[in-house]
Coordinates of C-alpha atoms in Angstrom, one line a residue:
M5 CA 110.8 126.0 118.4
P6 CA 114.4 126.6 117.1
K7 CA 116.5 123.7 116.5
G8 CA 118.9 124.6 119.2
E9 CA 116.1 124.7 121.8
V10 CA 114.9 121.3 120.6
K11 CA 118.4 119.9 121.1
R12 CA 118.6 121.4 124.7
D13 CA 115.3 120.0 125.6
V14 CA 116.1 116.6 124.4
L15 CA 119.5 116.5 126.1
L16 CA 118.0 117.9 129.4
R17 CA 115.3 115.2 129.3
M18 CA 117.8 112.5 128.7
F19 CA 120.0 113.7 131.6
S20 CA 117.0 113.9 133.8
F21 CA 116.2 110.3 132.9
V22 CA 119.7 109.3 133.9
F23 CA 119.7 111.3 137.1
Q24 CA 116.3 109.9 138.1
H25 CA 117.6 106.3 138.2
Y26 CA 121.3 106.9 139.1
R27 CA 121.3 109.9 141.5
W28 CA 123.7 108.6 144.0
S29 CA 126.0 107.2 141.4
I30 CA 126.2 110.5 139.6
L31 CA 126.9 112.3 142.9
V32 CA 129.9 110.0 143.4
V33 CA 131.0 110.7 139.9
L34 CA 130.7 114.4 140.4
A35 CA 132.8 114.1 143.6
C36 CA 135.4 112.1 141.8
V37 CA 135.4 114.4 138.8
F38 CA 135.8 117.4 141.1
I39 CA 138.7 115.9 142.9
S40 CA 140.3 114.7 139.8
S41 CA 140.0 118.2 138.2
L42 CA 141.5 119.9 141.3
T43 CA 144.5 117.5 141.3
S44 CA 145.1 118.6 137.7
L45 CA 144.8 122.2 138.8
V46 CA 147.2 121.7 141.7
S47 CA 149.6 120.2 139.2
S48 CA 149.6 123.2 137.1
L49 CA 149.8 125.7 140.0
F50 CA 152.7 123.8 141.3
T51 CA 154.7 124.7 138.4
K52 CA 154.9 128.2 139.7
T53 CA 156.0 127.2 143.1
L54 CA 158.6 124.7 141.5
I55 CA 160.2 127.4 139.5
D56 CA 160.0 130.4 141.8
D57 CA 160.6 128.7 145.1
Y58 CA 162.9 125.8 144.2
I59 CA 164.6 125.8 140.7
V60 CA 165.4 129.5 140.6
P61 CA 166.7 129.6 144.2
L62 CA 168.6 126.3 143.8
T63 CA 170.5 127.6 140.7
Q64 CA 171.7 130.7 142.7
V65 CA 173.5 128.7 145.5
A66 CA 176.9 126.8 145.4
N67 CA 175.6 123.7 147.3
P68 CA 171.9 123.3 146.7
E69 CA 169.8 121.2 149.2
Y70 CA 167.3 119.0 147.5
Q71 CA 165.5 117.4 150.5
S72 CA 162.7 120.0 150.8
L73 CA 162.1 119.7 147.0
A74 CA 161.9 115.9 147.3
Q75 CA 159.4 116.1 150.1
T76 CA 157.2 118.5 148.1
L77 CA 157.4 116.3 145.1
F78 CA 156.4 113.3 147.1
K79 CA 153.4 115.1 148.4
L80 CA 152.5 116.2 144.9
G81 CA 152.8 112.6 143.8
I82 CA 150.4 111.4 146.4
I83 CA 147.9 114.0 145.5
L84 CA 148.2 113.1 141.8
F85 CA 147.9 109.3 142.6
F86 CA 144.7 110.0 144.5
G87 CA 143.4 112.0 141.6
T88 CA 144.2 109.0 139.2
I89 CA 142.2 106.7 141.5
C90 CA 139.3 109.2 141.4
A91 CA 139.5 109.4 137.6
Y92 CA 139.4 105.5 137.4
T93 CA 136.4 105.3 139.7
Y94 CA 134.3 107.8 137.8
N95 CA 135.1 106.1 134.6
R96 CA 134.0 102.8 135.9
L97 CA 130.8 104.3 137.3
M98 CA 130.1 106.0 133.9
I99 CA 130.2 102.5 132.4
H100 CA 127.7 101.2 134.9
I101 CA 125.6 104.3 134.5
S102 CA 125.5 104.2 130.6
Q103 CA 124.8 100.4 130.4
G104 CA 122.2 100.6 133.1
T105 CA 120.5 103.5 131.3
M106 CA 120.4 101.7 128.0
L107 CA 118.8 98.7 129.9
R108 CA 116.1 100.9 131.3
L109 CA 115.5 102.8 128.0
R110 CA 115.0 99.6 126.1
K111 CA 112.9 98.2 128.8
T112 CA 110.8 101.3 128.9
I113 CA 110.2 101.6 125.0
F114 CA 109.6 97.9 124.7
E115 CA 106.8 98.1 127.5
K116 CA 105.5 101.1 125.7
M117 CA 105.5 99.2 122.3
Q118 CA 103.3 96.6 123.9
Q119 CA 100.7 99.4 124.6
L120 CA 100.8 100.8 121.1
P121 CA 97.8 100.3 118.7
I122 CA 98.1 98.2 115.6
S123 CA 97.9 101.4 113.5
Y124 CA 101.2 102.5 114.9
F125 CA 103.0 99.5 113.4
D126 CA 100.9 99.7 110.1
Q127 CA 102.5 103.1 109.5
R128 CA 106.2 102.3 110.2
S129 CA 108.5 99.6 108.9
H130 CA 109.8 97.1 111.4
G131 CA 113.4 98.0 110.4
D132 CA 112.7 101.6 111.4
I133 CA 111.5 100.6 114.8
M134 CA 114.4 98.1 115.2
S135 CA 116.7 101.0 114.4
V136 CA 115.5 102.8 117.6
Y137 CA 116.4 99.9 119.8
T138 CA 119.9 99.3 118.2
N139 CA 121.4 102.5 116.6
D140 CA 119.6 105.2 118.4
V141 CA 119.8 103.7 121.9
D142 CA 123.6 102.9 121.3
S143 CA 124.2 106.5 120.2
L144 CA 123.0 107.5 123.7
R145 CA 125.3 105.0 125.3
Q146 CA 128.3 106.4 123.6
M147 CA 127.4 109.9 124.6
I148 CA 126.6 109.1 128.2
S149 CA 129.7 106.9 128.8
T150 CA 132.2 109.5 127.4
A151 CA 130.6 113.0 126.9
M152 CA 128.7 113.3 130.1
A153 CA 131.7 112.8 132.4
Q154 CA 133.7 115.3 130.2
V155 CA 130.9 117.8 130.6
F156 CA 131.1 117.6 134.3
S157 CA 134.9 117.7 134.3
S158 CA 134.9 120.6 131.8
I159 CA 132.6 122.8 133.9
I160 CA 134.6 122.2 137.2
T161 CA 137.9 122.7 135.4
I162 CA 136.8 125.9 133.6
V163 CA 135.5 127.4 136.8
A164 CA 138.5 126.5 139.0
T165 CA 141.0 127.2 136.3
F166 CA 139.5 130.6 135.6
T167 CA 139.6 131.6 139.2
S168 CA 143.2 130.7 139.4
M169 CA 144.1 132.6 136.3
V170 CA 142.4 135.8 137.5
V171 CA 144.5 135.5 140.7
L172 CA 147.7 135.1 138.8
S173 CA 147.2 137.6 136.0
I174 CA 144.3 139.5 134.8
P175 CA 145.9 140.7 131.5
L176 CA 146.8 137.1 130.5
T177 CA 143.2 136.0 131.6
L178 CA 141.6 138.4 129.2
V179 CA 143.8 136.9 126.4
S180 CA 142.7 133.4 127.3
V181 CA 139.0 134.4 127.5
L182 CA 139.1 135.8 124.0
M183 CA 140.5 132.6 122.7
A184 CA 137.9 130.6 124.6
V185 CA 135.1 132.7 123.3
A186 CA 136.3 132.2 119.7
M187 CA 136.4 128.5 120.3
A188 CA 132.9 128.4 121.9
I189 CA 131.5 130.3 118.9
T190 CA 133.1 128.0 116.5
T191 CA 131.8 124.9 118.2
T192 CA 128.2 126.4 118.5
Q193 CA 127.9 127.5 115.0
L194 CA 129.3 124.3 113.3
G195 CA 127.2 122.2 115.7
K196 CA 124.1 123.9 114.5
R197 CA 124.9 123.3 110.8
S198 CA 125.7 119.7 111.3
R199 CA 122.7 118.8 113.6
G200 CA 120.3 118.6 110.6
F201 CA 122.6 116.2 108.7
F202 CA 122.9 114.0 111.9
R203 CA 119.1 113.7 112.0
T204 CA 118.9 112.8 108.3
Q205 CA 121.7 110.3 108.9
Q206 CA 119.7 108.5 111.6
Q207 CA 116.6 108.6 109.4
R208 CA 118.4 107.1 106.5
L209 CA 120.1 104.5 108.7
A210 CA 116.7 103.5 109.8
S211 CA 115.7 103.1 106.1
V212 CA 118.6 101.0 105.3
N213 CA 117.7 98.7 108.2
G214 CA 114.1 98.6 107.1
F215 CA 115.1 97.6 103.6
I216 CA 117.4 94.8 104.8
E217 CA 114.6 93.6 107.1
E218 CA 112.2 93.4 104.1
M219 CA 114.7 91.7 101.9
M220 CA 115.4 89.1 104.6
T221 CA 111.7 88.2 105.1
G222 CA 111.0 88.3 101.3
Q223 CA 114.2 86.6 100.2
K224 CA 112.2 83.8 98.5
V225 CA 110.2 86.2 96.5
V226 CA 113.3 88.0 95.4
K227 CA 114.8 84.8 94.1
V228 CA 111.6 83.5 92.5
F229 CA 111.2 86.6 90.4
C230 CA 114.9 87.0 89.8
H231 CA 114.8 90.4 91.5
E232 CA 118.4 90.1 92.9
Q233 CA 119.9 92.8 90.8
Q234 CA 117.1 95.3 91.3
A235 CA 117.4 94.6 95.1
I236 CA 121.1 95.2 94.9
S237 CA 120.5 98.5 93.0
D238 CA 117.8 99.6 95.5
F239 CA 120.1 98.9 98.5
E240 CA 123.1 100.7 96.9
N241 CA 120.8 103.7 96.4
L242 CA 119.7 103.7 100.0
N243 CA 123.3 102.9 101.2
E244 CA 124.7 105.9 99.1
Q245 CA 122.1 108.3 100.5
L246 CA 123.2 107.1 104.0
R247 CA 126.8 107.6 103.2
S248 CA 126.2 111.0 101.7
S249 CA 124.3 112.2 104.8
A250 CA 127.0 110.7 107.1
C251 CA 129.8 112.4 105.2
H252 CA 128.0 115.8 105.4
A253 CA 127.3 115.4 109.1
N254 CA 130.8 114.2 110.1
R255 CA 132.6 116.5 107.7
I256 CA 131.2 119.6 109.5
A257 CA 131.6 118.1 112.9
N258 CA 135.1 116.8 112.4
I259 CA 136.5 120.2 111.5
V260 CA 135.6 121.6 114.9
M261 CA 138.5 119.9 116.7
P262 CA 141.3 121.1 114.2
V263 CA 139.8 124.6 114.0
N264 CA 139.6 124.8 117.9
G265 CA 143.1 123.3 118.1
G266 CA 144.4 126.1 115.8
I267 CA 142.7 128.7 117.9
S268 CA 144.2 127.2 121.1
N269 CA 147.6 127.1 119.7
F270 CA 147.4 130.7 118.5
G271 CA 146.3 131.7 122.1
F272 CA 149.1 129.7 123.7
V273 CA 151.7 131.7 121.4
S274 CA 150.0 134.9 122.3
L275 CA 150.1 134.2 126.0
A276 CA 153.8 133.3 125.9
V277 CA 154.6 136.6 124.1
V278 CA 152.6 138.7 126.4
G279 CA 153.8 136.8 129.5
A280 CA 157.4 137.1 128.4
I281 CA 157.1 140.9 127.9
L282 CA 155.4 141.3 131.3
A283 CA 158.0 139.1 133.0
L284 CA 161.0 141.0 131.4
N285 CA 159.6 144.5 132.1
H286 CA 158.0 146.3 135.0
F287 CA 154.6 147.7 133.8
S288 CA 151.8 148.9 135.9
F289 CA 148.3 150.1 135.3
F290 CA 146.8 152.8 137.7
S291 CA 149.3 151.5 140.3
Y292 CA 148.3 147.9 139.6
P293 CA 151.6 145.9 139.0
L294 CA 151.4 143.9 135.7
S295 CA 154.8 142.3 136.0
M296 CA 155.2 138.7 136.9
T297 CA 157.7 136.0 137.7
L298 CA 158.9 133.4 135.3
G299 CA 157.2 130.7 137.4
T300 CA 153.9 132.6 137.0
V301 CA 154.2 132.8 133.2
V302 CA 154.9 129.0 133.0
A303 CA 152.1 128.2 135.4
F304 CA 149.7 130.4 133.5
L305 CA 150.6 128.7 130.3
Q306 CA 149.7 125.4 131.9
L307 CA 146.4 126.9 133.2
N308 CA 145.6 128.1 129.8
K309 CA 146.0 124.5 128.5
N310 CA 143.6 123.5 131.3
F311 CA 141.2 126.3 130.3
T312 CA 141.0 125.5 126.7
R313 CA 141.3 121.7 126.8
P314 CA 137.7 121.2 128.1
I315 CA 136.4 123.2 125.1
A316 CA 138.5 121.1 122.8
Q317 CA 137.2 118.0 124.5
V318 CA 133.7 119.1 124.1
S319 CA 134.3 119.8 120.5
Q320 CA 135.9 116.4 120.0
Q321 CA 132.7 114.8 121.4
I322 CA 130.4 117.0 119.2
N323 CA 129.7 114.1 116.9
S324 CA 128.5 111.8 119.6
V325 CA 126.5 114.6 121.2
L326 CA 124.7 115.5 118.1
N327 CA 124.2 111.9 117.1
A328 CA 122.9 111.1 120.5
S329 CA 120.5 114.2 120.6
V330 CA 118.9 112.9 117.3
G331 CA 118.9 109.4 118.6
A332 CA 117.2 110.6 121.8
E333 CA 114.5 112.4 119.8
R334 CA 113.7 109.1 118.0
V335 CA 113.8 107.1 121.3
F336 CA 111.5 109.6 123.1
A337 CA 109.2 109.8 120.1
L338 CA 108.6 106.1 120.5
G339 CA 108.3 106.5 124.2
D340 CA 105.8 109.4 123.8
A341 CA 103.7 107.7 121.1
E342 CA 100.0 107.6 122.1
P343 CA 99.1 104.3 123.6
E344 CA 96.2 102.2 122.8
V345 CA 93.1 103.8 124.3
D346 CA 90.9 101.6 126.5
N347 CA 88.1 103.3 128.3
G348 CA 86.2 100.0 128.8
Q349 CA 85.3 99.1 132.5
T350 CA 83.2 96.0 131.9
E351 CA 84.7 92.6 132.5
L352 CA 83.3 89.5 130.7
T353 CA 82.6 87.0 133.5
D354 CA 80.6 84.3 131.6
P355 CA 80.8 85.3 127.9
K356 CA 78.2 83.6 125.5
G357 CA 79.8 84.8 122.2
D358 CA 76.8 86.8 121.0
V359 CA 78.4 89.4 118.5
D360 CA 76.2 91.9 116.8
F361 CA 77.0 94.8 114.4
K362 CA 74.6 97.8 114.4
D363 CA 75.1 100.3 111.5
V364 CA 78.9 100.3 111.8
D365 CA 80.9 102.8 109.8
F366 CA 84.7 102.8 109.7
G367 CA 87.7 104.3 108.0
Y368 CA 91.4 103.8 108.7
I369 CA 91.7 107.6 108.3
P370 CA 88.6 109.9 108.9
E371 CA 88.7 111.3 105.3
K372 CA 88.4 107.8 103.7
Q373 CA 85.5 105.6 104.8
V374 CA 86.0 101.9 104.0
L375 CA 82.8 100.3 105.7
F376 CA 79.4 101.6 105.4
D377 CA 76.2 100.7 107.6
I378 CA 77.5 97.3 108.5
D379 CA 74.5 95.5 110.1
I380 CA 74.9 91.8 111.4
N381 CA 72.9 89.9 113.9
T382 CA 74.2 86.6 115.2
N383 CA 73.3 84.1 117.8
P384 CA 75.8 82.2 120.1
G385 CA 77.3 79.2 118.4
Q386 CA 76.5 80.4 114.8
K387 CA 79.1 80.2 112.0
I388 CA 79.3 83.5 110.1
A389 CA 81.3 83.6 106.8
F390 CA 82.4 86.7 105.0
V391 CA 83.0 86.5 101.2
G392 CA 83.9 89.0 98.6
G393 CA 86.5 90.4 96.5
T394 CA 90.0 91.7 97.5
G395 CA 89.5 95.0 99.4
A396 CA 85.7 94.3 100.0
G397 CA 86.3 94.9 103.8
K398 CA 86.3 91.3 105.2
T399 CA 89.6 91.5 107.2
T400 CA 88.6 95.0 108.3
I401 CA 85.4 93.7 110.0
I402 CA 87.5 91.1 111.7
N403 CA 89.9 93.7 113.1
L404 CA 87.0 95.6 114.5
I405 CA 85.6 92.9 116.5
N406 CA 88.6 92.7 118.8
R407 CA 89.1 96.5 118.7
F408 CA 92.3 96.6 116.8
Y409 CA 90.8 99.8 115.4
E410 CA 87.9 101.9 116.7
I411 CA 84.7 102.5 114.7
Q412 CA 83.6 105.9 113.7
G413 CA 79.9 105.2 113.7
G414 CA 77.3 102.7 114.9
S415 CA 78.1 100.0 117.6
I416 CA 79.4 96.5 117.9
L417 CA 77.8 94.5 120.8
Y418 CA 79.3 91.5 122.6
D419 CA 76.6 89.7 124.7
G420 CA 74.6 92.9 124.3
V421 CA 77.3 95.1 125.7
P422 CA 79.0 97.7 123.4
I423 CA 82.6 96.6 123.0
T424 CA 83.8 100.0 123.7
D425 CA 82.5 99.4 127.4
I426 CA 84.4 96.2 127.7
S427 CA 88.0 96.3 128.7
K428 CA 90.2 95.1 125.6
K429 CA 92.0 92.6 127.8
S430 CA 88.7 91.0 128.8
L431 CA 87.2 91.3 125.3
R432 CA 90.2 89.6 123.6
K433 CA 90.3 86.9 126.1
G434 CA 86.7 86.2 124.9
M435 CA 87.9 85.3 121.5
S436 CA 90.6 83.6 119.6
I437 CA 91.9 84.5 116.1
V438 CA 93.9 82.7 113.5
L439 CA 95.5 85.3 111.1
Q440 CA 96.2 84.6 107.5
E441 CA 99.9 85.2 108.2
T442 CA 101.1 82.8 110.9
H443 CA 103.8 83.8 113.3
L444 CA 105.6 81.2 115.5
F445 CA 107.9 82.2 118.3
T446 CA 111.4 80.8 119.1
G447 CA 110.7 77.9 121.5
T448 CA 109.3 74.3 121.5
V449 CA 106.2 73.2 119.6
I450 CA 104.3 72.9 122.8
D451 CA 105.2 76.3 124.0
N452 CA 104.0 77.8 120.8
I453 CA 100.6 76.1 121.2
R454 CA 100.5 77.2 124.9
Y455 CA 100.9 80.8 123.8
G456 CA 97.1 80.8 123.3
K457 CA 96.7 80.0 127.1
L458 CA 99.8 80.5 129.1
D459 CA 98.5 78.3 132.0
A460 CA 97.4 75.4 129.9
S461 CA 98.8 72.0 130.8
D462 CA 100.8 69.8 128.3
E463 CA 97.8 67.5 128.0
E464 CA 95.5 70.4 127.0
C465 CA 98.0 71.6 124.4
M466 CA 98.2 68.1 123.0
Q467 CA 94.4 67.7 123.0
A468 CA 94.2 71.0 121.0
A469 CA 96.7 69.7 118.5
R470 CA 94.7 66.5 118.1
Q471 CA 91.6 68.4 117.5
V472 CA 92.9 70.4 114.6
G473 CA 94.8 67.4 113.1
A474 CA 98.4 68.6 114.0
D475 CA 99.2 65.8 116.5
D476 CA 100.3 63.4 113.7
F477 CA 102.9 65.7 112.1
I478 CA 104.1 66.9 115.4
R479 CA 104.9 63.4 116.7
R480 CA 107.0 62.8 113.5
L481 CA 109.2 65.7 114.3
P482 CA 112.7 64.8 115.8
N483 CA 111.7 65.6 119.4
G484 CA 107.9 65.6 119.0
Y485 CA 106.2 68.3 121.0
Q486 CA 109.6 69.4 122.4
T487 CA 111.1 70.1 119.0
L488 CA 112.6 73.5 119.0
L489 CA 111.3 76.0 116.5
H490 CA 113.6 78.8 115.0
A491 CA 113.2 81.7 112.5
D492 CA 109.4 81.8 112.8
G493 CA 109.0 78.1 112.3
G494 CA 111.3 77.9 109.2
N495 CA 111.9 74.2 109.7
L496 CA 108.1 73.5 109.2
S497 CA 105.9 73.6 106.1
Q498 CA 103.6 76.5 105.6
G499 CA 100.6 74.1 106.3
E500 CA 102.2 72.8 109.5
R501 CA 102.8 76.4 110.8
Q502 CA 99.2 77.1 110.1
L503 CA 98.1 74.1 111.9
L504 CA 100.0 75.1 115.0
A505 CA 98.4 78.6 114.8
I506 CA 95.0 77.0 114.8
A507 CA 95.9 74.7 117.7
R508 CA 97.0 77.8 119.6
A509 CA 93.6 79.4 119.0
A510 CA 91.8 76.0 120.0
V511 CA 93.7 75.7 123.3
A512 CA 92.4 79.1 124.4
N513 CA 88.9 77.6 124.3
P514 CA 87.0 80.9 123.9
P515 CA 83.3 81.4 123.0
V516 CA 84.2 83.3 119.8
L517 CA 86.6 82.0 117.1
I518 CA 87.9 84.1 114.2
L519 CA 89.5 82.4 111.2
D520 CA 91.0 84.9 108.8
E521 CA 91.6 82.7 105.8
A522 CA 93.0 80.1 108.3
T523 CA 93.2 77.5 105.5
S524 CA 94.7 79.6 102.8
S525 CA 98.1 78.1 103.0
I526 CA 97.1 74.5 103.5
D527 CA 97.0 71.9 100.7
T528 CA 93.8 70.1 99.9
R529 CA 94.7 66.9 101.8
T530 CA 95.8 68.9 105.0
E531 CA 92.7 71.1 104.6
Q532 CA 90.4 68.2 104.9
L533 CA 92.1 67.1 108.1
V534 CA 92.0 70.6 109.5
Q535 CA 88.4 71.1 108.4
R536 CA 87.3 68.0 110.5
G537 CA 89.2 69.4 113.5
M538 CA 87.8 73.0 113.0
D539 CA 84.2 71.5 112.8
T540 CA 84.9 70.1 116.2
I541 CA 86.2 73.2 117.8
M542 CA 83.5 75.4 116.2
Q543 CA 80.8 73.4 117.9
G544 CA 79.1 75.6 120.4
R545 CA 81.3 78.6 119.5
T546 CA 80.4 81.8 117.4
T547 CA 82.7 81.6 114.6
F548 CA 83.7 84.2 112.0
V549 CA 85.2 82.9 108.9
I550 CA 87.0 84.6 106.0
A551 CA 87.8 82.2 103.1
H552 CA 88.4 82.5 99.4
R553 CA 87.5 78.8 99.1
L554 CA 83.7 79.0 99.1
S555 CA 83.5 75.3 99.6
T556 CA 84.7 75.8 103.2
V557 CA 81.8 78.0 104.1
R558 CA 78.8 76.1 102.5
N559 CA 77.7 75.0 106.0
A560 CA 77.8 78.5 107.5
D561 CA 74.6 79.7 109.2
Q562 CA 75.1 83.1 107.6
I563 CA 77.1 84.1 104.6
I564 CA 77.9 87.9 104.3
V565 CA 78.7 89.1 100.8
L566 CA 80.7 92.3 100.9
D567 CA 81.5 94.7 98.0
H568 CA 83.4 97.9 98.5
G569 CA 82.7 98.0 102.2
R570 CA 79.0 97.4 102.0
I571 CA 76.9 94.3 102.7
I572 CA 75.2 93.4 99.4
E573 CA 73.9 89.9 100.2
Q574 CA 73.2 87.9 103.3
G575 CA 71.9 84.5 104.0
N576 CA 72.8 80.8 104.0
H577 CA 74.3 78.9 101.1
E578 CA 71.0 77.8 99.5
E579 CA 69.4 81.1 99.9
L580 CA 72.2 83.1 98.2
L581 CA 72.4 80.6 95.4
A582 CA 68.7 81.1 94.9
L583 CA 69.2 84.8 94.5
K584 CA 71.5 84.3 91.7
G585 CA 73.5 87.4 92.6
K586 CA 77.1 88.1 93.6
Y587 CA 77.5 85.0 95.7
Y588 CA 76.1 82.8 92.9
Q589 CA 78.6 84.4 90.5
L590 CA 81.5 83.8 92.9
Y591 CA 80.5 80.1 93.7
T592 CA 79.6 79.1 90.1
G593 CA 82.1 81.3 88.3
H594 CA 79.2 82.4 86.0
N595 CA 78.7 86.0 85.1
I596 CA 75.1 87.2 85.6

């Protein structure tokens, strides 16, 4: 599909979105724009009447009477005042429409974002997605609030003015049309050339935002490794790329206005010359009189300004239109992203927590398989531990249990039911997970614990904190459980943040508990406290544990040893030590 068609389709879709939600407001805007444009046209046409019917006759009498002229000018003033009110009204309405549209767009794409699979976020930087909410959506606001009203006004003005021009003088109309065609061709051709640069500009702006987001979250790492100068250098490189693409985009777009202004001025002079010749001489063409009055020439020059001004206005807004079309592409791309598929119909009414793997194969991309023939049989209430080197597939298996990703072969059963037959909402309510990387939300400590179960009482949240050993440090905070957390819990230590994440999982009270290296960021003393609490909450629950510290999984009912996506050993602690295989090597540090 050619670029021009893509642009039209995107803009039409955006206008359809606006019209769908603000139909009546837009109709009022159209009516006000129509009236405002007509009052401007009346003002131009009045020039002919003013000169031919008032000024010229008044200069030819000894005692001129101005009462009739004053009455006419008063009527014209009322019309123009009414047009001004209409212009004010539609501009206010366009602000309401543009801001309301942005509200709905952000709401739409945020709701869609909640439906997207984890894989979508794995493939894109957070800064790039944030850029859609900020830069791209704001580019649409600028275009809607200014360019949309001008497009309406321009269409009405061009049609009404062209009709009036034809009535006044066909020869002068032909000259005006030639100038308008030249301006339209200039605008179209330069717009096509700059569109690609605007797309690149938005993409590089997203890259800059993504880089800044990475540097903000990794600022401690930057300072620890003295990476400041390299970070500055990398940012300057990205920033220069953004400047270059922005300069190319705006350089081409910004010459449209002066070029069209030059064409318009040349046309104005041409019309003045032709009009003067026709006014001073009596020409005819096949009995059609070509001569005209002085008032007609002046009025036509005014109409010509009205005719070419809309084209100049459109060319002036070409930057915002092109920028908005690229922004709309990115906004709609997020809105059109494939949502997370959930064909499961079964609801878990009384889950027991029996999770089994049957010959499971999986790859993040079909061409590269990362898990092979994973076969695990569990009983409710068992503790299952996964151990192995980095990249062995431990976290991947955990991600498959809650259907963050879909398997390519085999099956995973929850209480004997394939998890693909269970609705994801019901499945995920039947388990809690503590990730290796904790995330706390802006709010109080107790609200962050309650995130695991939104209808949990304060007492339930505090009981969960006591279970995992978090109650003591929470009560030492300035406001205890009502202490407000900011910046992902930046005012807490890493271990304290992890304890809150574990308490969040505990308050949900599910039959299945998943701990993805949940104690990896906790010191030895805190780990002992957490371990006692975890032993309590794991009782009666099926628990899947990933841990590099093998001392934390000695009491596991099953220990699964993984290597390059395959199960190479399976059994309890004593059985695996007796094998003197990979687990023995990992546990004792002895090479076999």
